[in-house]
Amino acid sequence: MKKRVFSGTRATGRLHLGNYLGAVKGYLELQDNPDYETIYMVMDLHAITTPYDKEKLAENTRNVVMDYLACGLDPEKSIITAQSLVPEHTYLAHILSSEITVARMQHLPTFKEKVKQHPDHVTMALLNYPVLMAADILLYKASLVPVGIDQEPHLEVAREIGRHMNEKFGTDFPEPKRFVTKGEYVPSLTGEGKMSKSVEGSFISLTDGSETIKKKLSGAPTDSGRGEKVPEKGGVANLLQLVELFEGLENRKKYEEQYLGDGIRYGELKAELAEFIFKELEPIQKQRKVYENDPSLVDRIIREGAEKARVIAGETMKEVRNKIGLIK
Ligand code: TRP
């Protein structure tokens, strides 16, 4: 039997370069590997665990699906849909929530961070976020999950719950492992931390044109361009990391030598980098237009994806219901 892969992105807006390199490229690699059956969703039920705009939720969900498709996710090869269209996710999440403690959830770093961000919105759904994520993965008995390293604590919860279910009820959930992609840490343009949708000025969107990319890069902080040691942190380090990701290691080395020698001219570096980034995004933007112009095609992909997902999900739920002793 083929191994299963599950992953998803919260439906909080459009994808950016960080999502593309850190996650979607991994999705693509696994989609094209015949050893795996791949399932990729837009996590709209996770999106509503923090404050959101009900007028935009469905649109955001469709936008991420279109970004997926434009990047090369293929409904012939992968199941592509929205989480909320497969009600078994919440059904299983409820059952799994009986198998883990409130204390364990409260101590997760991701939970604490969200509490700080939204102190007036510490809801049951937020606390249960990792349990719903465990359900997403276990529902398909997925063994591989392409996600960023920041999701490792959530994956550990999924492994713990799966193990616990197997021991207590005799289910056969495999241990989900993280699939690591090369661009999993895409640095922010602000010189601090990683690219993030929620930090203004930190990211380049997949839909940015060449002028916008240039403008965004021109705002990235730099220094005098030379020194005794190439910086390992901050704006320059981040720019060099982007050079490596988009232009390759050779070009990074070229700039490092300049830094230690005559100095880097950042204007030129940024112009060159902008071109490399745009070259990678241009075909994605062209492909996206095709889907933007055909909304009924996108609807059909989402609907058919949900139908396929529900077949697998239904089998798991039948088994789980039996094993945990619910009425036949
Ligand atoms: N928590 C993930 C994130 O923020 C999104 C997500 C929800 C997910 N359920 C998942 C990722 C299941 C992988 C598998 O990126």
mmCIF file of C-alpha atoms and ligand atoms in Angstrom:
data_model
loop_
_atom_site.group_PDB
_atom_site.id
_atom_site.type_symbol
_atom_site.label_atom_id
_atom_site.label_comp_id
_atom_site.label_asym_id
_atom_site.label_seq_id
_atom_site.Cartn_x
_atom_site.Cartn_y
_atom_site.Cartn_z
ATOM 1 C CA MET A 1 0.000 0.000 0.000
ATOM 2 C CA LYS A 2 1.135 3.515 -0.758
ATOM 3 C CA LYS A 3 2.197 5.705 2.128
ATOM 4 C CA ARG A 4 0.070 8.751 2.691
ATOM 5 C CA VAL A 5 1.138 12.363 2.885
ATOM 6 C CA PHE A 6 -1.039 15.041 4.454
ATOM 7 C CA SER A 7 -0.438 18.756 4.737
ATOM 8 C CA GLY A 8 -2.255 22.047 4.691
ATOM 9 C CA THR A 9 -2.045 25.789 5.040
ATOM 10 C CA ARG A 10 -4.297 27.961 7.171
ATOM 11 C CA ALA A 11 -6.735 29.969 5.062
ATOM 12 C CA THR A 12 -5.604 33.369 6.252
ATOM 13 C CA GLY A 13 -4.750 34.987 2.922
ATOM 14 C CA ARG A 14 -2.605 34.381 -0.111
ATOM 15 C CA LEU A 15 0.564 32.324 -0.112
ATOM 16 C CA HIS A 16 3.941 34.047 0.003
ATOM 17 C CA LEU A 17 7.477 32.999 -0.874
ATOM 18 C CA GLY A 18 7.972 31.477 2.565
ATOM 19 C CA ASN A 19 4.990 29.152 2.123
ATOM 20 C CA TYR A 20 6.124 28.319 -1.401
ATOM 21 C CA LEU A 21 9.687 27.332 -0.564
ATOM 22 C CA GLY A 22 8.967 26.011 2.902
ATOM 23 C CA ALA A 23 5.910 23.938 2.176
ATOM 24 C CA VAL A 24 4.503 23.866 -1.349
ATOM 25 C CA LYS A 25 7.782 22.782 -2.977
ATOM 26 C CA GLY A 26 7.770 19.822 -0.605
ATOM 27 C CA TYR A 27 4.134 19.099 -1.532
ATOM 28 C CA LEU A 28 5.157 19.033 -5.207
ATOM 29 C CA GLU A 29 8.107 16.749 -4.662
ATOM 30 C CA LEU A 30 5.953 14.197 -2.843
ATOM 31 C CA GLN A 31 3.056 14.522 -5.306
ATOM 32 C CA ASP A 32 5.379 13.415 -8.086
ATOM 33 C CA ASN A 33 6.779 10.486 -6.109
ATOM 34 C CA PRO A 34 4.782 7.353 -7.036
ATOM 35 C CA ASP A 35 5.407 5.824 -3.589
ATOM 36 C CA TYR A 36 3.031 8.325 -1.992
ATOM 37 C CA GLU A 37 -0.631 9.219 -2.048
ATOM 38 C CA THR A 38 -0.837 12.954 -1.355
ATOM 39 C CA ILE A 39 -3.598 14.965 0.304
ATOM 40 C CA TYR A 40 -3.332 18.760 0.537
ATOM 41 C CA MET A 41 -5.977 20.942 2.111
ATOM 42 C CA VAL A 42 -6.721 24.504 2.977
ATOM 43 C CA MET A 43 -7.276 24.568 6.723
ATOM 44 C CA ASP A 44 -10.279 26.843 7.055
ATOM 45 C CA LEU A 45 -11.385 25.428 10.418
ATOM 46 C CA HIS A 46 -7.945 26.226 11.782
ATOM 47 C CA ALA A 47 -8.252 29.741 10.359
ATOM 48 C CA ILE A 48 -11.265 30.477 12.569
ATOM 49 C CA THR A 49 -9.390 29.693 15.803
ATOM 50 C CA THR A 50 -8.093 33.294 15.768
ATOM 51 C CA PRO A 51 -10.184 36.406 14.949
ATOM 52 C CA TYR A 52 -11.173 36.458 11.264
ATOM 53 C CA ASP A 53 -13.437 38.229 8.801
ATOM 54 C CA LYS A 54 -16.474 36.164 7.781
ATOM 55 C CA GLU A 55 -16.811 38.152 4.553
ATOM 56 C CA LYS A 56 -13.346 37.017 3.463
ATOM 57 C CA LEU A 57 -13.013 33.452 4.752
ATOM 58 C CA ALA A 58 -14.410 31.613 1.723
ATOM 59 C CA GLU A 59 -12.507 33.889 -0.643
ATOM 60 C CA ASN A 60 -9.258 33.258 1.247
ATOM 61 C CA THR A 61 -9.870 29.528 1.096
ATOM 62 C CA ARG A 62 -10.383 29.641 -2.672
ATOM 63 C CA ASN A 63 -7.338 31.860 -3.056
ATOM 64 C CA VAL A 64 -5.071 29.368 -1.352
ATOM 65 C CA VAL A 65 -6.505 26.561 -3.501
ATOM 66 C CA MET A 66 -5.755 28.641 -6.610
ATOM 67 C CA ASP A 67 -2.231 29.336 -5.343
ATOM 68 C CA TYR A 68 -1.749 25.585 -4.833
ATOM 69 C CA LEU A 69 -2.954 24.835 -8.351
ATOM 70 C CA ALA A 70 -0.870 27.616 -9.874
ATOM 71 C CA CYS A 71 2.238 26.223 -8.161
ATOM 72 C CA GLY A 72 1.635 22.856 -9.799
ATOM 73 C CA LEU A 73 -0.484 20.848 -7.394
ATOM 74 C CA ASP A 74 -2.462 18.586 -9.675
ATOM 75 C CA PRO A 75 -5.942 17.241 -8.853
ATOM 76 C CA GLU A 76 -5.148 14.183 -10.982
ATOM 77 C CA LYS A 77 -2.298 13.313 -8.660
ATOM 78 C CA SER A 78 -3.277 14.796 -5.275
ATOM 79 C CA ILE A 79 -6.463 15.220 -3.313
ATOM 80 C CA ILE A 80 -6.923 18.997 -3.061
ATOM 81 C CA THR A 81 -9.762 20.481 -1.039
ATOM 82 C CA ALA A 82 -10.916 22.535 1.959
ATOM 83 C CA GLN A 83 -10.824 20.991 5.427
ATOM 84 C CA SER A 84 -14.357 22.081 6.409
ATOM 85 C CA LEU A 85 -15.873 20.154 3.493
ATOM 86 C CA VAL A 86 -14.776 16.915 5.165
ATOM 87 C CA PRO A 87 -16.722 16.874 8.454
ATOM 88 C CA GLU A 88 -14.854 13.772 9.648
ATOM 89 C CA HIS A 89 -11.970 16.072 10.673
ATOM 90 C CA THR A 90 -13.984 17.640 13.485
ATOM 91 C CA TYR A 91 -15.691 14.332 14.282
ATOM 92 C CA LEU A 92 -12.343 12.622 14.870
ATOM 93 C CA ALA A 93 -10.954 15.710 16.656
ATOM 94 C CA HIS A 94 -13.693 15.408 19.254
ATOM 95 C CA ILE A 95 -12.848 11.776 19.921
ATOM 96 C CA LEU A 96 -9.118 12.489 20.108
ATOM 97 C CA SER A 97 -9.656 15.385 22.510
ATOM 98 C CA SER A 98 -10.650 12.794 25.139
ATOM 99 C CA GLU A 99 -7.152 11.358 24.978
ATOM 100 C CA ILE A 100 -5.016 14.373 25.860
ATOM 101 C CA THR A 101 -5.031 16.755 28.799
ATOM 102 C CA VAL A 102 -5.787 20.458 28.978
ATOM 103 C CA ALA A 103 -2.446 20.987 30.746
ATOM 104 C CA ARG A 104 -0.524 19.467 27.815
ATOM 105 C CA MET A 105 -2.257 21.842 25.396
ATOM 106 C CA GLN A 106 -1.739 24.922 27.587
ATOM 107 C CA HIS A 107 2.009 24.370 27.695
ATOM 108 C CA LEU A 108 2.577 24.342 23.949
ATOM 109 C CA PRO A 109 4.719 27.268 22.756
ATOM 110 C CA THR A 110 2.377 27.849 19.807
ATOM 111 C CA PHE A 111 -0.586 28.225 22.169
ATOM 112 C CA LYS A 112 1.275 30.641 24.442
ATOM 113 C CA GLU A 113 2.273 32.758 21.465
ATOM 114 C CA LYS A 114 -1.314 33.034 20.238
ATOM 115 C CA VAL A 115 -2.493 33.938 23.746
ATOM 116 C CA LYS A 116 -0.022 36.826 23.692
ATOM 117 C CA GLN A 117 -1.167 37.936 20.229
ATOM 118 C CA HIS A 118 -4.886 37.734 21.011
ATOM 119 C CA PRO A 119 -5.323 37.983 24.792
ATOM 120 C CA ASP A 120 -9.065 38.612 24.428
ATOM 121 C CA HIS A 121 -9.614 35.602 22.214
ATOM 122 C CA VAL A 122 -8.335 32.606 24.161
ATOM 123 C CA THR A 123 -11.039 30.182 23.077
ATOM 124 C CA MET A 124 -11.644 26.449 23.375
ATOM 125 C CA ALA A 125 -10.993 26.145 19.629
ATOM 126 C CA LEU A 126 -7.578 27.757 20.050
ATOM 127 C CA LEU A 127 -6.689 25.357 22.844
ATOM 128 C CA ASN A 128 -7.897 22.465 20.707
ATOM 129 C CA TYR A 129 -5.994 23.588 17.590
ATOM 130 C CA PRO A 130 -3.316 20.862 17.908
ATOM 131 C CA VAL A 131 -5.970 18.169 18.445
ATOM 132 C CA LEU A 132 -7.753 19.181 15.239
ATOM 133 C CA MET A 133 -4.388 19.073 13.487
ATOM 134 C CA ALA A 134 -3.739 15.596 14.889
ATOM 135 C CA ALA A 135 -7.147 14.566 13.536
ATOM 136 C CA ASP A 136 -6.276 15.986 10.083
ATOM 137 C CA ILE A 137 -3.239 13.747 9.943
ATOM 138 C CA LEU A 138 -4.512 10.599 11.689
ATOM 139 C CA LEU A 139 -7.788 10.565 9.736
ATOM 140 C CA TYR A 140 -5.766 9.616 6.643
ATOM 141 C CA LYS A 141 -3.199 7.533 8.547
ATOM 142 C CA ALA A 142 -0.600 9.817 7.013
ATOM 143 C CA SER A 143 3.009 8.967 7.766
ATOM 144 C CA LEU A 144 4.643 12.015 6.196
ATOM 145 C CA VAL A 145 3.795 15.675 6.786
ATOM 146 C CA PRO A 146 5.605 18.417 4.856
ATOM 147 C CA VAL A 147 5.513 21.419 7.204
ATOM 148 C CA GLY A 148 7.920 23.983 8.644
ATOM 149 C CA ILE A 149 9.973 23.296 11.740
ATOM 150 C CA ASP A 150 7.699 25.576 13.802
ATOM 151 C CA GLN A 151 5.037 22.852 13.510
ATOM 152 C CA GLU A 152 7.178 20.181 15.183
ATOM 153 C CA PRO A 153 5.473 20.589 18.607
ATOM 154 C CA HIS A 154 2.108 20.013 16.920
ATOM 155 C CA LEU A 155 3.410 16.926 15.160
ATOM 156 C CA GLU A 156 4.632 15.597 18.475
ATOM 157 C CA VAL A 157 1.084 15.951 19.822
ATOM 158 C CA ALA A 158 -0.232 14.010 16.815
ATOM 159 C CA ARG A 159 2.319 11.252 17.434
ATOM 160 C CA GLU A 160 1.451 11.112 21.122
ATOM 161 C CA ILE A 161 -2.282 10.867 20.505
ATOM 162 C CA GLY A 162 -1.795 8.275 17.749
ATOM 163 C CA ARG A 163 0.415 6.114 19.947
ATOM 164 C CA HIS A 164 -2.021 6.435 22.813
ATOM 165 C CA MET A 165 -4.980 5.410 20.620
ATOM 166 C CA ASN A 166 -3.038 2.421 19.301
ATOM 167 C CA GLU A 167 -2.152 1.220 22.798
ATOM 168 C CA LYS A 168 -5.554 1.814 24.352
ATOM 169 C CA PHE A 169 -7.866 0.819 21.500
ATOM 170 C CA GLY A 170 -5.763 -1.207 19.078
ATOM 171 C CA THR A 171 -5.961 1.215 16.179
ATOM 172 C CA ASP A 172 -3.093 1.261 13.678
ATOM 173 C CA PHE A 173 -2.178 4.915 13.217
ATOM 174 C CA PRO A 174 1.363 5.261 11.829
ATOM 175 C CA GLU A 175 3.817 7.728 13.419
ATOM 176 C CA PRO A 176 3.636 10.873 11.321
ATOM 177 C CA LYS A 177 7.081 12.272 10.518
ATOM 178 C CA ARG A 178 7.928 15.724 9.290
ATOM 179 C CA PHE A 179 9.150 15.963 5.690
ATOM 180 C CA VAL A 180 11.889 18.573 5.588
ATOM 181 C CA THR A 181 12.244 20.914 2.613
ATOM 182 C CA LYS A 182 15.388 22.773 1.684
ATOM 183 C CA GLY A 183 13.793 26.206 1.872
ATOM 184 C CA GLU A 184 12.056 25.595 5.146
ATOM 185 C CA TYR A 185 13.437 28.744 6.706
ATOM 186 C CA VAL A 186 12.815 31.691 4.421
ATOM 187 C CA PRO A 187 14.079 34.842 6.122
ATOM 188 C CA SER A 188 12.059 38.008 6.542
ATOM 189 C CA LEU A 189 12.822 41.125 4.484
ATOM 190 C CA THR A 190 12.841 43.108 7.715
ATOM 191 C CA GLY A 191 16.090 41.435 8.793
ATOM 192 C CA GLU A 192 14.413 39.780 11.746
ATOM 193 C CA GLY A 193 12.940 36.305 11.925
ATOM 194 C CA LYS A 194 11.173 34.518 9.082
ATOM 195 C CA MET A 195 8.807 35.651 6.351
ATOM 196 C CA SER A 196 5.332 35.814 7.809
ATOM 197 C CA LYS A 197 1.907 36.808 6.568
ATOM 198 C CA SER A 198 1.245 38.601 9.807
ATOM 199 C CA VAL A 199 4.353 40.823 9.699
ATOM 200 C CA GLU A 200 3.970 43.801 7.367
ATOM 201 C CA GLY A 201 6.956 44.321 5.040
ATOM 202 C CA SER A 202 8.388 40.879 5.786
ATOM 203 C CA PHE A 203 7.204 38.969 2.754
ATOM 204 C CA ILE A 204 6.969 38.770 -1.016
ATOM 205 C CA SER A 205 3.633 37.435 -2.286
ATOM 206 C CA LEU A 206 3.459 34.854 -5.050
ATOM 207 C CA THR A 207 1.468 37.414 -7.019
ATOM 208 C CA ASP A 208 3.984 40.278 -6.731
ATOM 209 C CA GLY A 209 5.224 41.696 -10.048
ATOM 210 C CA SER A 210 8.833 42.481 -10.776
ATOM 211 C CA GLU A 211 8.515 46.163 -9.748
ATOM 212 C CA THR A 212 6.885 45.288 -6.427
ATOM 213 C CA ILE A 213 9.575 42.720 -5.667
ATOM 214 C CA LYS A 214 12.268 45.316 -6.408
ATOM 215 C CA LYS A 215 10.556 47.840 -4.199
ATOM 216 C CA LYS A 216 10.144 45.399 -1.326
ATOM 217 C CA LEU A 217 13.776 44.290 -1.560
ATOM 218 C CA SER A 218 15.009 47.880 -1.699
ATOM 219 C CA GLY A 219 13.525 48.394 1.756
ATOM 220 C CA ALA A 220 15.458 45.482 3.271
ATOM 221 C CA PRO A 221 18.092 46.691 5.768
ATOM 222 C CA THR A 222 21.803 46.406 4.899
ATOM 223 C CA ASP A 223 25.126 47.753 6.153
ATOM 224 C CA SER A 224 28.220 49.390 4.669
ATOM 225 C CA GLY A 225 28.786 46.309 2.508
ATOM 226 C CA ARG A 226 32.110 45.145 3.842
ATOM 227 C CA GLY A 227 33.761 43.843 6.961
ATOM 228 C CA GLU A 228 36.025 41.260 8.561
ATOM 229 C CA LYS A 229 33.294 38.689 8.930
ATOM 230 C CA VAL A 230 30.127 37.948 6.963
ATOM 231 C CA PRO A 231 27.149 38.623 9.296
ATOM 232 C CA GLU A 232 25.266 35.558 10.495
ATOM 233 C CA LYS A 233 22.190 37.444 11.658
ATOM 234 C CA GLY A 234 20.153 40.450 10.548
ATOM 235 C CA GLY A 235 19.406 42.078 7.195
ATOM 236 C CA VAL A 236 22.574 41.146 5.310
ATOM 237 C CA ALA A 237 22.508 37.542 6.494
ATOM 238 C CA ASN A 238 18.875 37.320 5.347
ATOM 239 C CA LEU A 239 19.650 38.770 1.919
ATOM 240 C CA LEU A 240 22.473 36.281 1.429
ATOM 241 C CA GLN A 241 20.145 33.472 2.455
ATOM 242 C CA LEU A 242 17.649 34.605 -0.180
ATOM 243 C CA VAL A 243 20.454 34.753 -2.746
ATOM 244 C CA GLU A 244 21.340 31.164 -1.911
ATOM 245 C CA LEU A 245 17.720 30.024 -2.153
ATOM 246 C CA PHE A 246 17.004 31.704 -5.501
ATOM 247 C CA GLU A 247 20.372 32.039 -7.224
ATOM 248 C CA GLY A 248 22.300 29.121 -5.749
ATOM 249 C CA LEU A 249 25.272 28.676 -3.459
ATOM 250 C CA GLU A 250 27.769 29.919 -6.057
ATOM 251 C CA ASN A 251 26.316 33.397 -6.137
ATOM 252 C CA ARG A 252 26.134 33.515 -2.385
ATOM 253 C CA LYS A 253 29.849 32.738 -2.242
ATOM 254 C CA LYS A 254 30.533 35.461 -4.822
ATOM 255 C CA TYR A 255 28.876 38.036 -2.540
ATOM 256 C CA GLU A 256 30.581 36.702 0.564
ATOM 257 C CA GLU A 257 33.936 37.220 -1.127
ATOM 258 C CA GLN A 258 32.937 40.748 -2.054
ATOM 259 C CA TYR A 259 31.959 41.399 1.553
ATOM 260 C CA LEU A 260 35.371 40.352 2.802
ATOM 261 C CA GLY A 261 37.089 42.221 -0.048
ATOM 262 C CA ASP A 262 36.062 45.345 -1.997
ATOM 263 C CA GLY A 263 32.542 45.385 -0.614
ATOM 264 C CA ILE A 264 29.050 44.427 -1.839
ATOM 265 C CA ARG A 265 27.027 46.949 -3.830
ATOM 266 C CA TYR A 266 23.595 46.188 -2.411
ATOM 267 C CA GLY A 267 21.752 48.014 -5.175
ATOM 268 C CA GLU A 268 23.117 45.517 -7.677
ATOM 269 C CA LEU A 269 22.613 42.530 -5.407
ATOM 270 C CA LYS A 270 18.987 43.455 -4.831
ATOM 271 C CA ALA A 271 18.280 44.087 -8.523
ATOM 272 C CA GLU A 272 19.764 40.727 -9.457
ATOM 273 C CA LEU A 273 17.905 38.921 -6.662
ATOM 274 C CA ALA A 274 14.613 40.557 -7.687
ATOM 275 C CA GLU A 275 15.099 39.207 -11.202
ATOM 276 C CA PHE A 276 15.794 35.676 -10.020
ATOM 277 C CA ILE A 277 12.763 35.721 -7.746
ATOM 278 C CA PHE A 278 10.485 37.061 -10.471
ATOM 279 C CA LYS A 279 11.763 34.464 -12.928
ATOM 280 C CA GLU A 280 10.574 31.762 -10.542
ATOM 281 C CA LEU A 281 7.205 33.433 -9.881
ATOM 282 C CA GLU A 282 6.273 34.435 -13.420
ATOM 283 C CA PRO A 283 5.090 30.999 -14.622
ATOM 284 C CA ILE A 284 3.097 30.571 -11.391
ATOM 285 C CA GLN A 285 1.379 33.917 -11.975
ATOM 286 C CA LYS A 286 0.532 32.980 -15.567
ATOM 287 C CA GLN A 287 -0.933 29.670 -14.484
ATOM 288 C CA ARG A 288 -2.935 31.364 -11.731
ATOM 289 C CA LYS A 289 -4.708 33.513 -14.332
ATOM 290 C CA VAL A 290 -6.053 30.357 -15.949
ATOM 291 C CA TYR A 291 -7.777 29.389 -12.702
ATOM 292 C CA GLU A 292 -8.876 32.942 -11.905
ATOM 293 C CA ASN A 293 -10.676 32.965 -15.248
ATOM 294 C CA ASP A 294 -12.405 29.658 -14.596
ATOM 295 C CA PRO A 295 -14.042 29.708 -11.145
ATOM 296 C CA SER A 296 -16.268 26.727 -11.909
ATOM 297 C CA LEU A 297 -13.195 24.597 -12.586
ATOM 298 C CA VAL A 298 -11.792 25.556 -9.187
ATOM 299 C CA ASP A 299 -15.138 24.753 -7.525
ATOM 300 C CA ARG A 300 -15.210 21.356 -9.177
ATOM 301 C CA ILE A 301 -11.664 20.537 -8.066
ATOM 302 C CA ILE A 302 -12.535 21.450 -4.467
ATOM 303 C CA ARG A 303 -15.782 19.446 -4.514
ATOM 304 C CA GLU A 304 -14.260 16.354 -6.086
ATOM 305 C CA GLY A 305 -11.300 16.539 -3.714
ATOM 306 C CA ALA A 306 -13.689 16.522 -0.757
ATOM 307 C CA GLU A 307 -15.539 13.509 -2.149
ATOM 308 C CA LYS A 308 -12.318 11.520 -2.508
ATOM 309 C CA ALA A 309 -11.145 12.553 0.950
ATOM 310 C CA ARG A 310 -14.456 11.515 2.523
ATOM 311 C CA VAL A 311 -14.078 7.965 1.209
ATOM 312 C CA ILE A 312 -10.819 7.500 3.145
ATOM 313 C CA ALA A 313 -12.068 9.501 6.126
ATOM 314 C CA GLY A 314 -15.258 7.400 6.332
ATOM 315 C CA GLU A 315 -13.260 4.166 6.517
ATOM 316 C CA THR A 316 -11.112 5.467 9.364
ATOM 317 C CA MET A 317 -14.142 6.738 11.282
ATOM 318 C CA LYS A 318 -15.928 3.416 10.958
ATOM 319 C CA GLU A 319 -12.910 1.663 12.377
ATOM 320 C CA VAL A 320 -12.422 4.210 15.170
ATOM 321 C CA ARG A 321 -16.121 4.101 16.165
ATOM 322 C CA ASN A 322 -15.910 0.327 16.480
ATOM 323 C CA LYS A 323 -12.649 0.254 18.376
ATOM 324 C CA ILE A 324 -13.605 2.885 20.952
ATOM 325 C CA GLY A 325 -16.916 1.164 21.664
ATOM 326 C CA LEU A 326 -19.550 3.485 20.174
ATOM 327 C CA ILE A 327 -22.956 1.952 19.333
ATOM 328 C CA LYS A 328 -23.107 -0.131 16.162
HETATM 329 N N1 TRP B 1 -0.820 24.322 11.802
HETATM 330 C C1 TRP B 1 -0.411 24.330 10.420
HETATM 331 C C2 TRP B 1 0.272 25.668 10.133
HETATM 332 O O1 TRP B 1 -0.028 26.667 10.736
HETATM 333 C C3 TRP B 1 -1.544 24.145 9.458
HETATM 334 C C4 TRP B 1 -2.123 22.769 9.578
HETATM 335 C C5 TRP B 1 -3.328 22.434 10.118
HETATM 336 C C6 TRP B 1 -1.512 21.565 9.170
HETATM 337 N N2 TRP B 1 -3.512 21.091 10.059
HETATM 338 C C7 TRP B 1 -2.418 20.519 9.486
HETATM 339 C C8 TRP B 1 -0.285 21.258 8.566
HETATM 340 C C9 TRP B 1 -2.112 19.184 9.240
HETATM 341 C C10 TRP B 1 0.015 19.921 8.328
HETATM 342 C C11 TRP B 1 -0.887 18.899 8.655
HETATM 343 O O2 TRP B 1 1.090 25.720 9.249
#
